[in-house]
PDB file of C-alpha atoms in Angstrom:
ATOM      1  CA  UNK A 213       0.000   0.000   0.000  1.00 94.00           C
ATOM      2  CA  UNK A 214       1.189   3.502  -0.820  1.00 97.00           C
ATOM      3  CA  UNK A 215      -0.323   6.955  -1.289  1.00 96.00           C
ATOM      4  CA  UNK A 216      -0.058   9.693  -3.902  1.00 97.00           C
ATOM      5  CA  UNK A 217      -1.722  12.908  -5.035  1.00 94.00           C
ATOM      6  CA  UNK A 218      -1.175  15.949  -7.203  1.00 93.00           C
ATOM      7  CA  UNK A 219       1.700  17.662  -5.468  1.00 91.00           C
ATOM      8  CA  UNK A 220       2.641  20.644  -7.591  1.00 92.00           C
ATOM      9  CA  UNK A 221       2.107  22.518 -10.804  1.00 94.00           C
ATOM     10  CA  UNK A 222       5.501  23.410 -12.289  1.00 95.00           C
ATOM     11  CA  UNK A 223       5.783  26.344 -14.675  1.00 95.00           C
ATOM     12  CA  UNK A 224       8.962  25.726 -16.689  1.00 95.00           C
ATOM     13  CA  UNK A 225      10.297  29.126 -17.772  1.00 95.00           C
ATOM     14  CA  UNK A 226      12.914  29.573 -20.460  1.00 95.00           C
ATOM     15  CA  UNK A 227      13.974  33.027 -19.339  1.00 94.00           C
ATOM     16  CA  UNK A 228      16.892  35.047 -18.042  1.00 92.00           C
ATOM     17  CA  UNK A 229      14.577  36.832 -15.579  1.00 92.00           C
ATOM     18  CA  UNK A 230      12.800  34.284 -13.400  1.00 93.00           C
ATOM     19  CA  UNK A 231      11.799  37.034 -10.940  1.00 91.00           C
ATOM     20  CA  UNK A 232       9.806  38.825 -13.663  1.00 93.00           C
ATOM     21  CA  UNK A 233       8.107  35.552 -14.605  1.00 93.00           C
ATOM     22  CA  UNK A 234       7.281  34.947 -10.932  1.00 93.00           C
ATOM     23  CA  UNK A 235       5.792  38.427 -10.593  1.00 93.00           C
ATOM     24  CA  UNK A 236       3.572  37.791 -13.636  1.00 95.00           C
ATOM     25  CA  UNK A 237       2.329  34.415 -12.338  1.00 94.00           C
ATOM     26  CA  UNK A 238       1.837  35.855  -8.859  1.00 92.00           C
ATOM     27  CA  UNK A 239      -0.399  38.557 -10.317  1.00 91.00           C
ATOM     28  CA  UNK A 240      -2.197  36.028 -12.531  1.00 88.00           C
ATOM     29  CA  UNK A 241      -2.766  33.302  -9.931  1.00 89.00           C
ATOM     30  CA  UNK A 242      -2.463  35.048  -6.577  1.00 87.00           C
ATOM     31  CA  UNK A 243      -0.019  34.101  -3.875  1.00 87.00           C
ATOM     32  CA  UNK A 244       3.236  35.557  -2.678  1.00 91.00           C
ATOM     33  CA  UNK A 245       6.558  34.966  -4.406  1.00 92.00           C
ATOM     34  CA  UNK A 246       9.063  33.034  -2.306  1.00 87.00           C
ATOM     35  CA  UNK A 247      12.630  32.240  -3.337  1.00 84.00           C
ATOM     36  CA  UNK A 248      13.960  28.999  -1.873  1.00 75.00           C
ATOM     37  CA  UNK A 249      17.726  28.724  -1.473  1.00 66.00           C
ATOM     38  CA  UNK A 250      18.431  26.783  -4.707  1.00 66.00           C
ATOM     39  CA  UNK A 251      20.800  28.898  -6.852  1.00 75.00           C
ATOM     40  CA  UNK A 252      17.986  31.036  -8.301  1.00 80.00           C
ATOM     41  CA  UNK A 253      16.629  28.164 -10.377  1.00 90.00           C
ATOM     42  CA  UNK A 254      13.284  27.953  -8.541  1.00 92.00           C
ATOM     43  CA  UNK A 255      10.665  30.347  -7.161  1.00 93.00           C
ATOM     44  CA  UNK A 256       7.487  29.335  -5.338  1.00 92.00           C
ATOM     45  CA  UNK A 257       4.087  30.995  -5.277  1.00 92.00           C
ATOM     46  CA  UNK A 258       2.618  30.557  -1.824  1.00 89.00           C
ATOM     47  CA  UNK A 259      -1.136  30.806  -1.622  1.00 85.00           C
ATOM     48  CA  UNK A 260      -3.921  28.787  -0.031  1.00 82.00           C
ATOM     49  CA  UNK A 261      -2.664  25.582   1.669  1.00 78.00           C
ATOM     50  CA  UNK A 262      -5.338  23.513  -0.092  1.00 77.00           C
ATOM     51  CA  UNK A 263      -4.179  24.559  -3.583  1.00 81.00           C
ATOM     52  CA  UNK A 264      -1.507  22.613  -5.445  1.00 82.00           C
ATOM     53  CA  UNK A 265       1.991  23.922  -4.836  1.00 86.00           C
ATOM     54  CA  UNK A 266       2.975  26.250  -7.743  1.00 93.00           C
ATOM     55  CA  UNK A 267       6.687  26.336  -8.587  1.00 94.00           C
ATOM     56  CA  UNK A 268       8.474  28.311 -11.289  1.00 95.00           C
ATOM     57  CA  UNK A 269      11.569  26.578 -12.620  1.00 94.00           C
ATOM     58  CA  UNK A 270      14.226  28.153 -14.831  1.00 94.00           C
ATOM     59  CA  UNK A 271      14.916  25.754 -17.743  1.00 95.00           C
ATOM     60  CA  UNK A 272      16.896  25.528 -20.979  1.00 94.00           C
ATOM     61  CA  UNK A 273      14.154  23.724 -22.939  1.00 93.00           C
ATOM     62  CA  UNK A 274      10.962  25.294 -24.297  1.00 93.00           C
ATOM     63  CA  UNK A 275       8.627  26.840 -21.716  1.00 94.00           C
ATOM     64  CA  UNK A 276       5.823  24.506 -20.664  1.00 93.00           C
ATOM     65  CA  UNK A 277       3.812  23.405 -17.655  1.00 94.00           C
ATOM     66  CA  UNK A 278       4.144  20.015 -15.984  1.00 94.00           C
ATOM     67  CA  UNK A 279       2.705  18.291 -12.925  1.00 95.00           C
ATOM     68  CA  UNK A 280       4.421  16.691  -9.959  1.00 96.00           C
ATOM     69  CA  UNK A 281       2.747  13.727  -8.290  1.00 97.00           C
ATOM     70  CA  UNK A 282       3.853  13.459  -4.662  1.00 96.00           C
ATOM     71  CA  UNK A 283       4.006  10.050  -3.052  1.00 97.00           C
ATOM     72  CA  UNK A 284       5.229   8.261   0.049  1.00 98.00           C
ATOM     73  CA  UNK A 285       6.800   5.529  -2.164  1.00 97.00           C
ATOM     74  CA  UNK A 286       8.315   6.733  -5.453  1.00 98.00           C
ATOM     75  CA  UNK A 287       9.157   3.241  -6.767  1.00 97.00           C
ATOM     76  CA  UNK A 288       5.656   1.889  -6.058  1.00 97.00           C
ATOM     77  CA  UNK A 289       4.034   4.929  -7.686  1.00 97.00           C
ATOM     78  CA  UNK A 290       6.260   4.622 -10.767  1.00 98.00           C
ATOM     79  CA  UNK A 291       5.238   0.951 -11.108  1.00 97.00           C
ATOM     80  CA  UNK A 292       1.546   1.869 -10.687  1.00 97.00           C
ATOM     81  CA  UNK A 293       1.776   4.577 -13.329  1.00 97.00           C
ATOM     82  CA  UNK A 294       3.640   2.282 -15.729  1.00 98.00           C
ATOM     83  CA  UNK A 295       0.821  -0.221 -15.218  1.00 96.00           C
ATOM     84  CA  UNK A 296      -1.707   2.311 -16.522  1.00 96.00           C
ATOM     85  CA  UNK A 297       0.395   3.333 -19.536  1.00 96.00           C
ATOM     86  CA  UNK A 298       3.061   5.845 -18.464  1.00 97.00           C
ATOM     87  CA  UNK A 299       6.683   5.365 -19.494  1.00 97.00           C
ATOM     88  CA  UNK A 300       9.787   6.083 -17.447  1.00 98.00           C
ATOM     89  CA  UNK A 301      11.949   8.832 -18.995  1.00 98.00           C
ATOM     90  CA  UNK A 302      14.696   9.392 -16.422  1.00 98.00           C
ATOM     91  CA  UNK A 303      15.423   8.669 -12.746  1.00 98.00           C
ATOM     92  CA  UNK A 304      17.085  11.150 -10.419  1.00 97.00           C
ATOM     93  CA  UNK A 305      17.989  10.681  -6.738  1.00 95.00           C
ATOM     94  CA  UNK A 306      14.889  12.560  -5.481  1.00 94.00           C
ATOM     95  CA  UNK A 307      12.401  12.276  -8.374  1.00 96.00           C
ATOM     96  CA  UNK A 308      11.531  10.347 -11.538  1.00 98.00           C
ATOM     97  CA  UNK A 309      10.491  11.889 -14.855  1.00 97.00           C
ATOM     98  CA  UNK A 310       7.687  10.043 -16.638  1.00 97.00           C
ATOM     99  CA  UNK A 311       5.604  10.499 -19.757  1.00 95.00           C
ATOM    100  CA  UNK A 312       1.869   9.929 -20.075  1.00 96.00           C
ATOM    101  CA  UNK A 313       0.462   8.090 -23.108  1.00 92.00           C
ATOM    102  CA  UNK A 314      -0.603  11.549 -24.366  1.00 89.00           C
ATOM    103  CA  UNK A 315       3.044  12.681 -24.488  1.00 91.00           C
ATOM    104  CA  UNK A 316       2.830  14.942 -21.421  1.00 91.00           C
ATOM    105  CA  UNK A 317       5.810  14.771 -19.107  1.00 93.00           C
ATOM    106  CA  UNK A 318       5.393  14.779 -15.336  1.00 95.00           C
ATOM    107  CA  UNK A 319       7.487  13.992 -12.262  1.00 97.00           C
ATOM    108  CA  UNK A 320       7.000  11.633  -9.334  1.00 97.00           C
ATOM    109  CA  UNK A 321       8.414  13.194  -6.174  1.00 97.00           C
ATOM    110  CA  UNK A 322       8.503  12.512  -2.448  1.00 96.00           C
ATOM    111  CA  UNK A 323       6.037  14.009   0.008  1.00 95.00           C
ATOM    112  CA  UNK A 324       6.255  17.815   0.171  1.00 88.00           C
ATOM    113  CA  UNK A 325       3.158  19.042   2.001  1.00 87.00           C
ATOM    114  CA  UNK A 326       2.155  18.579   5.617  1.00 86.00           C
ATOM    115  CA  UNK A 327      -1.418  17.454   4.880  1.00 88.00           C
ATOM    116  CA  UNK A 328      -0.325  14.620   2.576  1.00 91.00           C
ATOM    117  CA  UNK A 329      -1.584  11.655   4.642  1.00 90.00           C
ATOM    118  CA  UNK A 330      -5.013  13.179   5.195  1.00 91.00           C
ATOM    119  CA  UNK A 331      -5.543  14.122   1.533  1.00 89.00           C
ATOM    120  CA  UNK A 332      -3.671  11.560  -0.592  1.00 93.00           C
ATOM    121  CA  UNK A 333      -5.180   8.723  -2.616  1.00 94.00           C
ATOM    122  CA  UNK A 334      -4.519   5.270  -1.196  1.00 95.00           C
ATOM    123  CA  UNK A 335      -3.373   2.523  -3.583  1.00 96.00           C
ATOM    124  CA  UNK A 336      -3.291  -1.177  -2.712  1.00 86.00           C
TER     125      UNK A 336
END
Protein backbone atom coordinates (compact mmCIF):
# COMPACT_ATOMS: atom_id res chain seq x y z
CA UNK A 1 0.00 0.00 0.00
CA UNK A 2 1.19 3.50 -0.82
CA UNK A 3 -0.32 6.95 -1.29
CA UNK A 4 -0.06 9.69 -3.90
CA UNK A 5 -1.72 12.91 -5.03
CA UNK A 6 -1.18 15.95 -7.20
CA UNK A 7 1.70 17.66 -5.47
CA UNK A 8 2.64 20.64 -7.59
CA UNK A 9 2.11 22.52 -10.80
CA UNK A 10 5.50 23.41 -12.29
CA UNK A 11 5.78 26.34 -14.68
CA UNK A 12 8.96 25.73 -16.69
CA UNK A 13 10.30 29.13 -17.77
CA UNK A 14 12.91 29.57 -20.46
CA UNK A 15 13.97 33.03 -19.34
CA UNK A 16 16.89 35.05 -18.04
CA UNK A 17 14.58 36.83 -15.58
CA UNK A 18 12.80 34.28 -13.40
CA UNK A 19 11.80 37.03 -10.94
CA UNK A 20 9.81 38.82 -13.66
CA UNK A 21 8.11 35.55 -14.61
CA UNK A 22 7.28 34.95 -10.93
CA UNK A 23 5.79 38.43 -10.59
CA UNK A 24 3.57 37.79 -13.64
CA UNK A 25 2.33 34.41 -12.34
CA UNK A 26 1.84 35.85 -8.86
CA UNK A 27 -0.40 38.56 -10.32
CA UNK A 28 -2.20 36.03 -12.53
CA UNK A 29 -2.77 33.30 -9.93
CA UNK A 30 -2.46 35.05 -6.58
CA UNK A 31 -0.02 34.10 -3.87
CA UNK A 32 3.24 35.56 -2.68
CA UNK A 33 6.56 34.97 -4.41
CA UNK A 34 9.06 33.03 -2.31
CA UNK A 35 12.63 32.24 -3.34
CA UNK A 36 13.96 29.00 -1.87
CA UNK A 37 17.73 28.72 -1.47
CA UNK A 38 18.43 26.78 -4.71
CA UNK A 39 20.80 28.90 -6.85
CA UNK A 40 17.99 31.04 -8.30
CA UNK A 41 16.63 28.16 -10.38
CA UNK A 42 13.28 27.95 -8.54
CA UNK A 43 10.67 30.35 -7.16
CA UNK A 44 7.49 29.33 -5.34
CA UNK A 45 4.09 30.99 -5.28
CA UNK A 46 2.62 30.56 -1.82
CA UNK A 47 -1.14 30.81 -1.62
CA UNK A 48 -3.92 28.79 -0.03
CA UNK A 49 -2.66 25.58 1.67
CA UNK A 50 -5.34 23.51 -0.09
CA UNK A 51 -4.18 24.56 -3.58
CA UNK A 52 -1.51 22.61 -5.44
CA UNK A 53 1.99 23.92 -4.84
CA UNK A 54 2.98 26.25 -7.74
CA UNK A 55 6.69 26.34 -8.59
CA UNK A 56 8.47 28.31 -11.29
CA UNK A 57 11.57 26.58 -12.62
CA UNK A 58 14.23 28.15 -14.83
CA UNK A 59 14.92 25.75 -17.74
CA UNK A 60 16.90 25.53 -20.98
CA UNK A 61 14.15 23.72 -22.94
CA UNK A 62 10.96 25.29 -24.30
CA UNK A 63 8.63 26.84 -21.72
CA UNK A 64 5.82 24.51 -20.66
CA UNK A 65 3.81 23.41 -17.65
CA UNK A 66 4.14 20.02 -15.98
CA UNK A 67 2.70 18.29 -12.92
CA UNK A 68 4.42 16.69 -9.96
CA UNK A 69 2.75 13.73 -8.29
CA UNK A 70 3.85 13.46 -4.66
CA UNK A 71 4.01 10.05 -3.05
CA UNK A 72 5.23 8.26 0.05
CA UNK A 73 6.80 5.53 -2.16
CA UNK A 74 8.32 6.73 -5.45
CA UNK A 75 9.16 3.24 -6.77
CA UNK A 76 5.66 1.89 -6.06
CA UNK A 77 4.03 4.93 -7.69
CA UNK A 78 6.26 4.62 -10.77
CA UNK A 79 5.24 0.95 -11.11
CA UNK A 80 1.55 1.87 -10.69
CA UNK A 81 1.78 4.58 -13.33
CA UNK A 82 3.64 2.28 -15.73
CA UNK A 83 0.82 -0.22 -15.22
CA UNK A 84 -1.71 2.31 -16.52
CA UNK A 85 0.39 3.33 -19.54
CA UNK A 86 3.06 5.84 -18.46
CA UNK A 87 6.68 5.37 -19.49
CA UNK A 88 9.79 6.08 -17.45
CA UNK A 89 11.95 8.83 -19.00
CA UNK A 90 14.70 9.39 -16.42
CA UNK A 91 15.42 8.67 -12.75
CA UNK A 92 17.08 11.15 -10.42
CA UNK A 93 17.99 10.68 -6.74
CA UNK A 94 14.89 12.56 -5.48
CA UNK A 95 12.40 12.28 -8.37
CA UNK A 96 11.53 10.35 -11.54
CA UNK A 97 10.49 11.89 -14.86
CA UNK A 98 7.69 10.04 -16.64
CA UNK A 99 5.60 10.50 -19.76
CA UNK A 100 1.87 9.93 -20.08
CA UNK A 101 0.46 8.09 -23.11
CA UNK A 102 -0.60 11.55 -24.37
CA UNK A 103 3.04 12.68 -24.49
CA UNK A 104 2.83 14.94 -21.42
CA UNK A 105 5.81 14.77 -19.11
CA UNK A 106 5.39 14.78 -15.34
CA UNK A 107 7.49 13.99 -12.26
CA UNK A 108 7.00 11.63 -9.33
CA UNK A 109 8.41 13.19 -6.17
CA UNK A 110 8.50 12.51 -2.45
CA UNK A 111 6.04 14.01 0.01
CA UNK A 112 6.25 17.82 0.17
CA UNK A 113 3.16 19.04 2.00
CA UNK A 114 2.16 18.58 5.62
CA UNK A 115 -1.42 17.45 4.88
CA UNK A 116 -0.32 14.62 2.58
CA UNK A 117 -1.58 11.66 4.64
CA UNK A 118 -5.01 13.18 5.19
CA UNK A 119 -5.54 14.12 1.53
CA UNK A 120 -3.67 11.56 -0.59
CA UNK A 121 -5.18 8.72 -2.62
CA UNK A 122 -4.52 5.27 -1.20
CA UNK A 123 -3.37 2.52 -3.58
CA UNK A 124 -3.29 -1.18 -2.71
